[in-house]
Amino acid sequence: MEFRLRPARDHGLPAEERLRSLSRERGLGGLLLGSAWRMALRGYLAAFHRLEVTGREHLPPPPFVLIANHCSHLDALTLSAVLRGEAARRAHALAAGDTFFGSALSSAFAAYAINALPVWRKRTRSGELATLRERLVEDRLVYILFPEGTRARDGAMAPFQPGIGVLVAGTQVPVVPCFLEGCHAAWPPQRRWRRTAATPWPGRWPAPARSRPRRGWRRSLARACATAPRAWAAPPSAVWRRRRKA
Amino acid sequence: MIRQDAFAHPVTVGIVAATAAVLAAAAAVIGAMALGGRGSPELRRELWLRLGSWCLLLPLMMGPVLLGREWVVGAVTLLGLACLREFDRATGLFREPLVAGLVVLGILAANFAALDHWYGFFVALWPLTVGVIVVGTIPRDRPQGYVQRTALGIFAYMLFGAGLAHLSYMANEPGYRPILLMLLTTVALSDVAAFTFGKLIGGPKLLPATSPNKSVSGALGALAVTTLLVAALSSAIFAGTPMARPHWLILLGILVGIGAQAGDLMLSSIKRDIGIKDMGTILPGHGGVLDRFNSLLLVAPASFHFIGYFVGFGLDQPVRLITGG
């Protein structure tokens, strides 16, 4: 990437405001903290959840949007921990602002440990999505996103929200679906910890708006993105039958 | 290593007492303005903010000097890293973590050499660190932007590592306290004098495209005040040494005065080039750490080598305290 004499996007923001800013960029200290956090997290996930990852080799170079089914707070931690190299350094989890950025302390944790960017449910403005999209392309970022919008309380995958379409509209950024298994059982306080596995799916979906947007394209894209994780969520025999039919 | 009492030298006592008195007087003046309703509320708020920042900064600046050699080295290291962070984020060098990391290592190494009292290593670090920065990113096989990121890395190391670390090395002289306090306070006073003379006298601008608020009268007034003050304090500090000649003392004053303003203008040039007003937001009323300490960047090496030419620093003290040899 060519060097540009350009200040940080969040330059001039007061410290607390910077933590909650969608323009936040990490420096050397943030990178080191993030790396240390990911290492610790990987160790924890491997030791206590016997985390297994398959298909990591299918991940494209940044930028891309990594989406997955969402049923636990472990989901974002797991996905951010399994990324490697440049993708890991450029990864931002898009996290619920009201949950993770409510106080200065939680904001600092979300910003420095998981490098999260806040998305404010039901009050996200189009300008904020445009900022996210601009950064995704220009800064070659990786977004970790859960298109269901919230954790599925019963563990079953809910329909994807159409916001994912707005995020990649007009770009060539691939959307990489991934299926997480075991997180729902692992997180609830009443249940015992158990195995968690993250399985990136090799398919990619190009941006929908390269051609002229049609009515309902956002929902179409959301449905397309949901196909792979839903297929993985089904029993293996069902997936196999579907593939043979195809 | 010989250690002297914190207040062994009368100049140390005088500078600390005068600083406390100036802060108290400033608080009294701003308080009187508030009581008398003089000046706009915004102006008074700005003055309180600046005074508050000074009340925090001055103990942070003077405290390590009074506490001892190791504290000075620690404080200068932190200052260098804080300046680097702001510089990184203003110029975009932080997007090159490898270069930024090498500069961090250079800053740590330069201050370690000062702590170890190893002048040979201290001097060798200039070319060595530059060499490491120049070579460091080549294995990544990414020539795009090589000149820019390497040049910025070297620039940052020279200013915040090699340059500032001269302050650390000065602390190897048993009688370092009055020298460091003189430099810290006169450099800070140079900024205040430039602002005051510029407001009182006005006149043509010094370099309007670089720094629109600086006037020729402010620059000359600051130079005169700094020169006289440094010469006066130096005559007491360096009494009985080969440097205690009026022309050398005045020359040191001119060096500090010009160095302080040149450092300020250098940072203004960087800011104008990038298109930002301040380097940071951490000090209310001042901006960033670099906005406050820019005047020290060039003064530190210049005064070190000037004073070193006549009297040296820690010449009769044990060397390589940590590494041995």
XYZ file of C-alpha atoms in Angstrom:
571
model
C 0.000 0.000 0.000
C 1.368 3.397 -0.918
C 2.326 5.668 1.968
C 0.222 8.758 2.383
C 1.110 11.677 4.627
C -2.281 11.738 6.308
C -3.174 12.031 9.985
C -5.143 9.329 11.746
C -8.840 9.487 10.927
C -9.544 10.004 14.627
C -6.894 12.680 15.073
C -8.003 15.491 17.363
C -10.776 13.538 19.103
C -10.748 13.478 22.913
C -9.708 10.107 24.349
C -13.151 8.818 25.343
C -14.799 10.001 22.149
C -12.033 8.307 20.186
C -12.842 4.940 21.753
C -16.407 5.163 20.447
C -15.495 6.617 17.062
C -16.037 4.683 13.848
C -12.906 6.428 12.592
C -10.678 4.943 15.279
C -7.337 3.721 13.964
C -4.918 1.648 16.001
C -1.315 2.624 16.581
C 1.636 0.485 17.576
C 0.482 0.202 21.201
C -2.999 -0.872 20.158
C -1.580 -3.466 17.774
C 0.645 -4.930 20.482
C -2.215 -5.017 22.975
C -4.501 -6.595 20.407
C -1.900 -9.239 19.519
C -1.347 -10.097 23.167
C -5.096 -10.347 23.702
C -5.558 -12.623 20.675
C -2.735 -14.892 21.815
C -4.229 -15.184 25.278
C -7.658 -15.774 23.798
C -6.396 -18.467 21.436
C -4.738 -20.205 24.348
C -7.931 -20.027 26.373
C -10.142 -21.247 23.547
C -7.775 -24.097 22.750
C -7.390 -25.166 26.361
C -10.933 -24.796 27.636
C -13.051 -25.229 24.506
C -10.828 -27.385 22.292
C -11.410 -24.911 19.468
C -11.021 -26.340 15.991
C -10.868 -24.246 12.843
C -11.354 -25.645 9.369
C -11.139 -23.884 6.037
C -9.072 -20.909 7.167
C -7.118 -21.162 3.918
C -10.209 -19.997 2.035
C -10.122 -16.567 3.613
C -9.224 -13.930 1.007
C -6.701 -11.146 1.668
C -8.269 -7.998 3.201
C -10.601 -6.321 2.704
C -13.498 -8.677 3.351
C -16.521 -8.984 5.608
C -16.626 -12.065 7.779
C -20.172 -12.995 8.762
C -21.430 -15.770 10.984
C -24.373 -17.085 12.919
C -24.680 -15.359 16.299
C -25.843 -16.929 19.512
C -23.200 -16.005 22.101
C -20.751 -13.310 23.179
C -18.087 -15.891 22.432
C -18.766 -15.541 18.708
C -16.922 -12.257 18.136
C -14.077 -13.301 20.426
C -13.691 -16.598 18.595
C -13.673 -15.072 15.133
C -11.240 -12.292 16.072
C -8.943 -14.848 17.716
C -8.747 -17.244 14.782
C -7.774 -14.642 12.194
C -4.066 -14.476 11.415
C -1.525 -12.009 10.048
C -2.689 -8.917 8.221
C -6.346 -9.954 8.435
C -6.071 -10.121 12.231
C -4.383 -6.717 12.458
C -7.040 -5.128 10.272
C -10.053 -6.821 11.838
C -12.813 -4.865 13.547
C -15.757 -6.578 15.165
C -18.921 -4.546 14.661
C -20.382 -4.681 18.152
C -23.579 -3.425 19.733
C -22.813 0.067 21.023
C -25.287 -0.113 23.904
C -23.696 -3.330 25.178
C -19.984 -2.798 24.612
C -19.580 0.982 24.576
C -21.820 1.989 27.472
C -19.040 3.108 29.820
C -15.478 4.319 29.463
C -14.128 1.068 30.879
C -16.142 -1.212 28.617
C -15.335 1.051 25.662
C -11.614 0.774 26.413
C -11.886 -3.001 26.594
C -13.907 -3.241 23.396
C -11.592 -0.851 21.570
C -8.213 -2.135 22.704
C -8.857 -5.842 23.190
C -11.247 -6.818 20.417
C -10.825 -3.669 18.315
C -14.596 -3.353 18.084
C -16.445 -0.548 16.355
C -19.836 0.449 17.782
C -23.054 -0.051 15.887
C -25.985 1.578 17.656
C -29.050 -0.580 17.258
C -32.104 1.183 15.820
C -30.270 4.517 15.586
C -27.513 3.864 13.086
C -27.451 6.672 10.538
C -26.724 6.180 6.849
C -23.652 8.403 7.218
C -22.197 5.967 9.734
C -22.696 3.045 7.390
C -21.093 5.101 4.627
C -18.097 5.751 6.908
C -17.796 2.043 7.613
C -18.001 1.219 3.915
C -15.434 3.880 3.005
C -12.994 2.598 5.625
C -13.584 -0.998 4.593
C -12.323 -0.248 1.100
C -9.751 2.516 1.659
C -8.102 1.045 4.772
C -8.517 -2.553 3.527
C -10.185 -3.657 6.725
C -11.855 -6.851 7.833
C -15.246 -6.508 9.477
C -16.617 -9.244 11.701
C -20.346 -8.959 11.530
C -23.379 -10.891 12.681
C -26.182 -10.142 10.239
C -28.861 -11.617 12.510
C -28.550 -8.357 14.446
C -28.653 -9.966 17.865
C -27.834 -13.229 19.588
C -30.310 -16.002 18.873
C -31.742 -16.875 22.272
C -32.502 -20.500 21.367
C -29.319 -21.024 19.325
C -31.229 -21.426 16.062
C -30.140 -19.110 13.283
C -32.518 -16.195 12.642
C -33.010 -14.458 9.271
C -30.199 -12.094 8.300
C -30.882 -8.363 8.432
C -30.475 -6.424 5.173
C -27.849 -4.034 6.653
C -25.055 -6.268 5.374
C -26.012 -5.218 1.861
C -25.645 -1.523 2.613
C -22.196 -2.143 4.062
C -20.776 -3.604 0.855
C -22.984 -1.881 -1.720
C -21.039 -0.565 -4.696
C -17.809 -2.270 -3.684
C -15.997 -5.410 -4.763
C -15.473 -6.494 -1.167
C -16.221 -10.209 -0.672
C -18.514 -11.386 2.089
C -17.213 -14.576 3.687
C -19.773 -16.659 5.593
C -18.651 -18.767 8.485
C -20.414 -21.184 10.786
C -19.818 -21.267 14.523
C -20.767 -24.363 16.424
C -20.934 -24.815 20.167
C -20.785 -21.186 21.260
C -24.399 -21.130 22.382
C -23.918 -24.105 24.629
C -20.637 -22.744 25.969
C -21.637 -19.261 27.050
C -24.835 -19.430 29.161
C -23.981 -19.318 32.848
C -26.060 -22.369 33.733
C -24.304 -24.614 31.231
C -20.867 -26.191 31.332
C -18.191 -24.976 28.910
C -17.789 -27.230 25.932
C -16.220 -27.543 22.570
C -16.433 -24.622 20.179
C -15.568 -24.799 16.498
C -15.338 -22.114 13.840
C -15.643 -23.157 10.230
C -15.028 -20.591 7.510
C -16.956 -21.432 4.371
C -15.013 -21.246 1.138
C -17.701 -19.421 -0.849
C -17.722 -15.682 -1.426
C -20.424 -13.364 -2.435
C -19.577 -10.367 -4.601
C -21.149 -7.025 -3.826
C -24.700 -6.700 -5.004
C -24.542 -3.188 -6.379
C -22.028 -3.756 -9.110
C -25.037 -4.104 -11.329
C -27.984 -1.776 -11.101
C -29.675 -2.206 -7.722
C -33.078 -3.842 -8.032
C -35.974 -3.698 -5.701
C -35.314 -5.907 -2.706
C -31.610 -6.463 -3.466
C -30.633 -5.945 0.167
C -32.885 -8.761 1.357
C -31.744 -10.958 -1.529
C -28.135 -10.495 -0.513
C -28.926 -11.149 3.125
C -30.660 -14.387 2.146
C -27.726 -15.372 -0.052
C -25.272 -14.717 2.777
C -27.346 -16.820 5.135
C -27.330 -19.833 2.832
C -23.915 -21.199 3.746
C -24.131 -20.945 7.540
C -27.646 -22.359 7.392
C -26.424 -25.284 5.340
C -23.650 -25.968 7.826
C -26.100 -25.731 10.650
C -28.166 -28.514 9.091
C -27.263 -32.158 9.789
C -24.356 -33.367 7.599
C -26.538 -35.784 5.722
C -28.851 -32.961 4.645
C -25.922 -30.933 3.347
C -24.612 -33.936 1.490
C -27.995 -34.617 -0.138
C -28.312 -30.959 -1.149
C -24.857 -31.004 -2.724
C -25.582 -34.193 -4.647
C -28.771 -32.671 -5.991
C -26.852 -29.600 -7.119
C 28.247 7.991 40.686
C 28.345 11.076 42.883
C 24.911 12.277 43.961
C 24.206 15.776 45.161
C 21.306 17.001 47.246
C 18.342 18.156 45.198
C 18.649 21.726 46.384
C 22.436 21.872 46.706
C 22.797 24.586 44.086
C 21.290 28.049 44.692
C 20.126 28.288 41.066
C 17.980 25.156 41.613
C 16.387 26.752 44.655
C 15.876 30.015 42.800
C 14.257 28.438 39.733
C 11.891 26.237 41.765
C 10.896 29.146 44.013
C 10.451 31.530 41.080
C 8.305 28.986 39.222
C 6.051 28.502 42.240
C 5.800 32.282 42.655
C 4.920 32.815 38.981
C 2.168 30.191 39.153
C 0.751 31.779 42.299
C 0.908 35.253 40.736
C -0.798 34.007 37.548
C -3.581 32.425 39.599
C -3.986 35.693 41.526
C -4.176 37.748 38.320
C -6.746 35.460 36.686
C -8.706 35.377 39.941
C -8.664 39.189 40.083
C -9.871 39.308 36.463
C -12.755 37.014 37.349
C -13.678 39.089 40.431
C -13.441 42.363 38.537
C -15.304 40.978 35.529
C -12.403 41.820 33.218
C -11.917 39.866 30.032
C -14.509 37.638 28.427
C -15.572 34.419 30.182
C -14.033 32.471 27.297
C -10.692 34.201 27.787
C -10.752 33.567 31.535
C -11.679 29.938 30.973
C -8.818 29.585 28.500
C -6.417 31.179 30.979
C -7.558 28.860 33.784
C -7.152 25.885 31.486
C -3.624 26.902 30.550
C -2.718 27.591 34.153
C -4.168 24.240 35.190
C -2.089 22.497 32.543
C 1.036 24.297 33.751
C 0.274 23.315 37.355
C 0.261 19.699 36.166
C 3.158 19.991 33.750
C 5.685 21.846 35.871
C 5.805 19.270 38.674
C 6.033 16.552 36.013
C 8.952 18.411 34.424
C 10.755 19.502 37.564
C 9.960 16.540 39.790
C 12.162 13.994 37.954
C 14.995 16.528 37.772
C 14.875 17.017 41.532
C 14.422 13.312 42.283
C 17.567 12.076 40.540
C 19.385 10.812 37.476
C 17.330 7.675 36.883
C 14.103 9.655 37.142
C 15.339 12.077 34.515
C 16.154 9.235 32.123
C 12.749 7.647 32.772
C 10.891 10.916 32.246
C 12.781 11.757 29.048
C 12.101 8.251 27.708
C 8.374 8.662 28.369
C 8.454 12.140 26.853
C 10.145 10.788 23.720
C 7.590 7.992 23.386
C 4.688 10.392 23.940
C 6.059 12.761 21.289
C 6.558 9.850 18.900
C 2.991 8.698 19.390
C 1.622 12.112 18.466
C 3.988 12.437 15.537
C 3.024 8.947 14.323
C -0.656 9.697 14.406
C -0.284 13.102 12.798
C 1.877 11.959 9.903
C 0.399 8.507 9.340
C 3.631 6.738 10.340
C 1.562 4.602 12.730
C 0.262 2.767 9.652
C 3.806 1.430 9.303
C 4.095 -0.466 12.595
C 7.487 -1.946 11.748
C 9.108 1.463 11.232
C 7.338 2.877 14.280
C 8.540 -0.111 16.317
C 12.131 0.433 15.217
C 11.917 4.082 16.253
C 10.582 3.003 19.653
C 13.551 0.659 20.043
C 15.872 3.495 19.033
C 14.384 5.799 21.668
C 14.746 3.115 24.335
C 18.333 2.371 23.266
C 19.397 6.038 23.279
C 18.063 6.537 26.783
C 19.568 3.253 27.923
C 22.969 4.479 26.691
C 22.463 7.619 28.766
C 21.436 5.576 31.809
C 24.469 3.335 31.357
C 26.678 6.407 30.965
C 28.188 4.922 27.814
C 28.970 7.822 25.512
C 30.439 5.641 22.759
C 27.161 3.719 22.382
C 25.150 6.922 22.772
C 26.932 8.486 19.804
C 27.015 5.257 17.765
C 23.238 4.938 18.010
C 22.719 7.781 15.550
C 24.083 5.946 12.500
C 23.186 2.503 13.819
C 19.507 3.255 14.346
C 19.253 5.073 11.046
C 20.800 2.021 9.391
C 18.323 -0.308 11.064
C 15.372 1.864 10.030
C 16.671 2.113 6.463
C 17.155 -1.643 6.143
C 14.330 -2.795 8.409
C 11.450 -2.727 5.946
C 13.346 -3.948 2.885
C 12.692 -7.673 3.575
C 8.971 -7.008 3.321
C 9.520 -6.421 -0.401
C 7.181 -3.466 -0.542
C 9.060 -0.601 -2.184
C 5.970 1.583 -2.570
C 6.268 4.418 -0.047
C 9.746 3.330 1.061
C 11.276 6.812 0.937
C 8.390 8.389 2.837
C 8.129 5.892 5.662
C 11.899 5.600 6.088
C 12.396 9.360 6.059
C 9.637 9.856 8.616
C 11.125 7.134 10.814
C 14.577 8.716 10.737
C 13.102 12.157 11.350
C 11.189 10.843 14.356
C 14.202 9.043 15.796
C 16.472 12.056 15.393
C 14.033 14.341 17.175
C 12.505 12.181 19.904
C 15.261 9.629 20.396
C 18.704 10.971 19.670
C 17.743 14.616 20.222
C 15.789 14.399 23.464
C 18.096 11.754 24.950
C 20.732 14.475 25.338
C 18.680 15.651 28.291
C 19.037 12.178 29.779
C 22.768 12.152 29.216
C 23.142 15.526 30.919
C 21.949 13.880 34.139
C 25.243 11.988 34.355
C 26.835 15.223 35.535
C 26.488 15.435 39.346
C 25.523 19.107 39.079
C 22.948 18.558 36.324
C 19.923 19.941 38.157
C 20.435 23.690 37.648
C 21.397 23.118 33.988
C 18.310 21.056 33.176
C 15.994 23.324 35.147
C 17.444 26.343 33.369
C 16.823 24.785 29.964
C 13.308 23.607 30.803
C 12.166 26.921 32.258
C 13.841 29.279 29.782
C 12.487 27.318 26.835
C 8.995 27.478 28.308
C 9.485 31.171 29.039
C 10.555 31.758 25.445
C 7.069 30.748 24.278
C 5.409 33.004 26.838
C 7.710 35.928 25.958
C 7.045 35.531 22.220
C 3.286 35.584 22.877
C 3.516 38.581 25.234
C 5.802 40.726 23.060
C 3.787 39.885 19.995
C 0.566 41.024 21.697
C 2.112 44.150 23.227
C 4.101 45.417 20.248
C 2.488 43.699 17.261
C 3.958 44.551 13.844
C 4.737 42.400 10.851
C 4.314 38.657 10.919
C 7.396 36.490 11.129
C 6.439 33.646 8.771
C 2.713 34.022 8.078
C 2.336 30.881 5.988
C 4.104 28.744 8.575
C 2.774 30.242 11.780
C 0.181 32.990 11.280
C 0.225 34.161 14.907
C 3.948 34.782 15.333
C 5.304 38.283 14.814
C 8.818 39.615 14.325
C 8.520 41.638 17.538
C 7.509 38.517 19.465
C 10.443 36.553 18.069
C 12.975 39.274 18.847
C 11.514 39.896 22.300
C 11.615 36.208 23.117
C 15.177 35.935 21.857
C 16.277 38.883 24.003
C 14.548 37.599 27.145
C 15.827 34.041 26.699
C 19.370 35.146 25.909
C 19.621 37.416 28.940
C 18.021 34.926 31.304
C 20.161 32.004 30.153
C 23.308 34.123 30.307
C 22.467 35.316 33.833
C 21.656 31.853 35.167
C 24.634 30.286 33.373
C 27.018 32.768 34.950
C 26.010 31.343 38.337
C 25.917 27.720 37.177
C 29.236 27.697 35.308
C 31.185 30.052 37.596
C 34.858 29.060 37.743
C 34.758 26.992 34.511
C 36.201 27.848 31.089
C 32.679 28.730 30.005
C 32.291 31.550 32.513
C 33.098 34.257 29.971
C 30.402 36.783 29.027
C 30.528 36.125 25.293
C 30.214 32.350 25.739
C 27.341 32.764 28.148
C 25.537 35.120 25.787
C 26.213 32.758 22.899
C 24.637 29.924 24.898
C 21.644 32.202 25.513
C 21.322 32.961 21.800
C 21.628 29.258 21.020
C 18.820 28.385 23.433
C 16.673 31.296 22.225
C 17.043 30.456 18.538
C 16.781 26.704 19.150
C 13.531 27.135 21.074
C 11.902 29.218 18.356
C 13.285 27.044 15.574
C 11.788 23.971 17.223
C 8.444 25.748 17.460
C 8.558 26.780 13.803
C 9.653 23.315 12.763
C 6.564 21.796 14.351
C 4.399 24.529 12.821
C 5.781 23.586 9.410
C 4.888 19.943 10.007
C 1.376 20.855 11.128
C 0.759 23.216 8.187
C 2.040 20.596 5.764
C -0.341 17.983 7.139
C -3.169 20.457 7.630
C -3.809 20.082 11.353
C -3.955 22.644 14.135
C -2.621 20.684 17.092
C -0.669 17.478 17.426
C -2.967 16.138 20.146
C -5.596 16.956 22.750
C -4.054 15.691 25.960
C -3.139 19.110 27.428
C -6.127 21.457 27.632
C -5.187 24.901 26.340
C -1.944 23.656 24.795
C -2.880 20.786 22.479
C -0.592 17.794 22.537
C 2.631 16.958 24.360
C 4.572 17.820 21.237
C 2.902 21.227 21.008
C 4.219 21.959 24.486
C 7.716 20.493 24.191
C 8.576 21.322 20.566
C 10.954 24.077 21.686
C 13.045 21.562 23.584
C 13.706 19.280 20.618
C 16.535 21.315 19.099
C 17.696 22.996 22.292
C 18.620 19.689 23.945
C 21.370 18.581 21.519
C 22.561 22.109 20.756
C 23.070 23.107 24.393
C 24.509 19.684 25.259
C 27.291 19.970 22.722
C 27.939 23.637 23.455
C 28.253 23.088 27.199
C 30.038 19.791 26.610
C 32.690 21.560 24.566
C 33.690 23.671 27.583
C 32.900 21.615 30.669
C 31.610 18.210 29.567
C 29.022 16.021 31.275
C 29.995 13.469 33.865
C 33.597 13.298 32.690
C 34.909 12.343 36.128
C 32.099 9.840 36.805
C 32.218 6.044 36.359
C 31.053 4.830 32.963
C 29.099 1.798 31.682
C 27.303 1.421 34.962
C 25.027 -1.376 33.722
C 26.958 -3.083 30.950
C 30.314 -2.895 32.744
C 33.617 -2.863 30.858
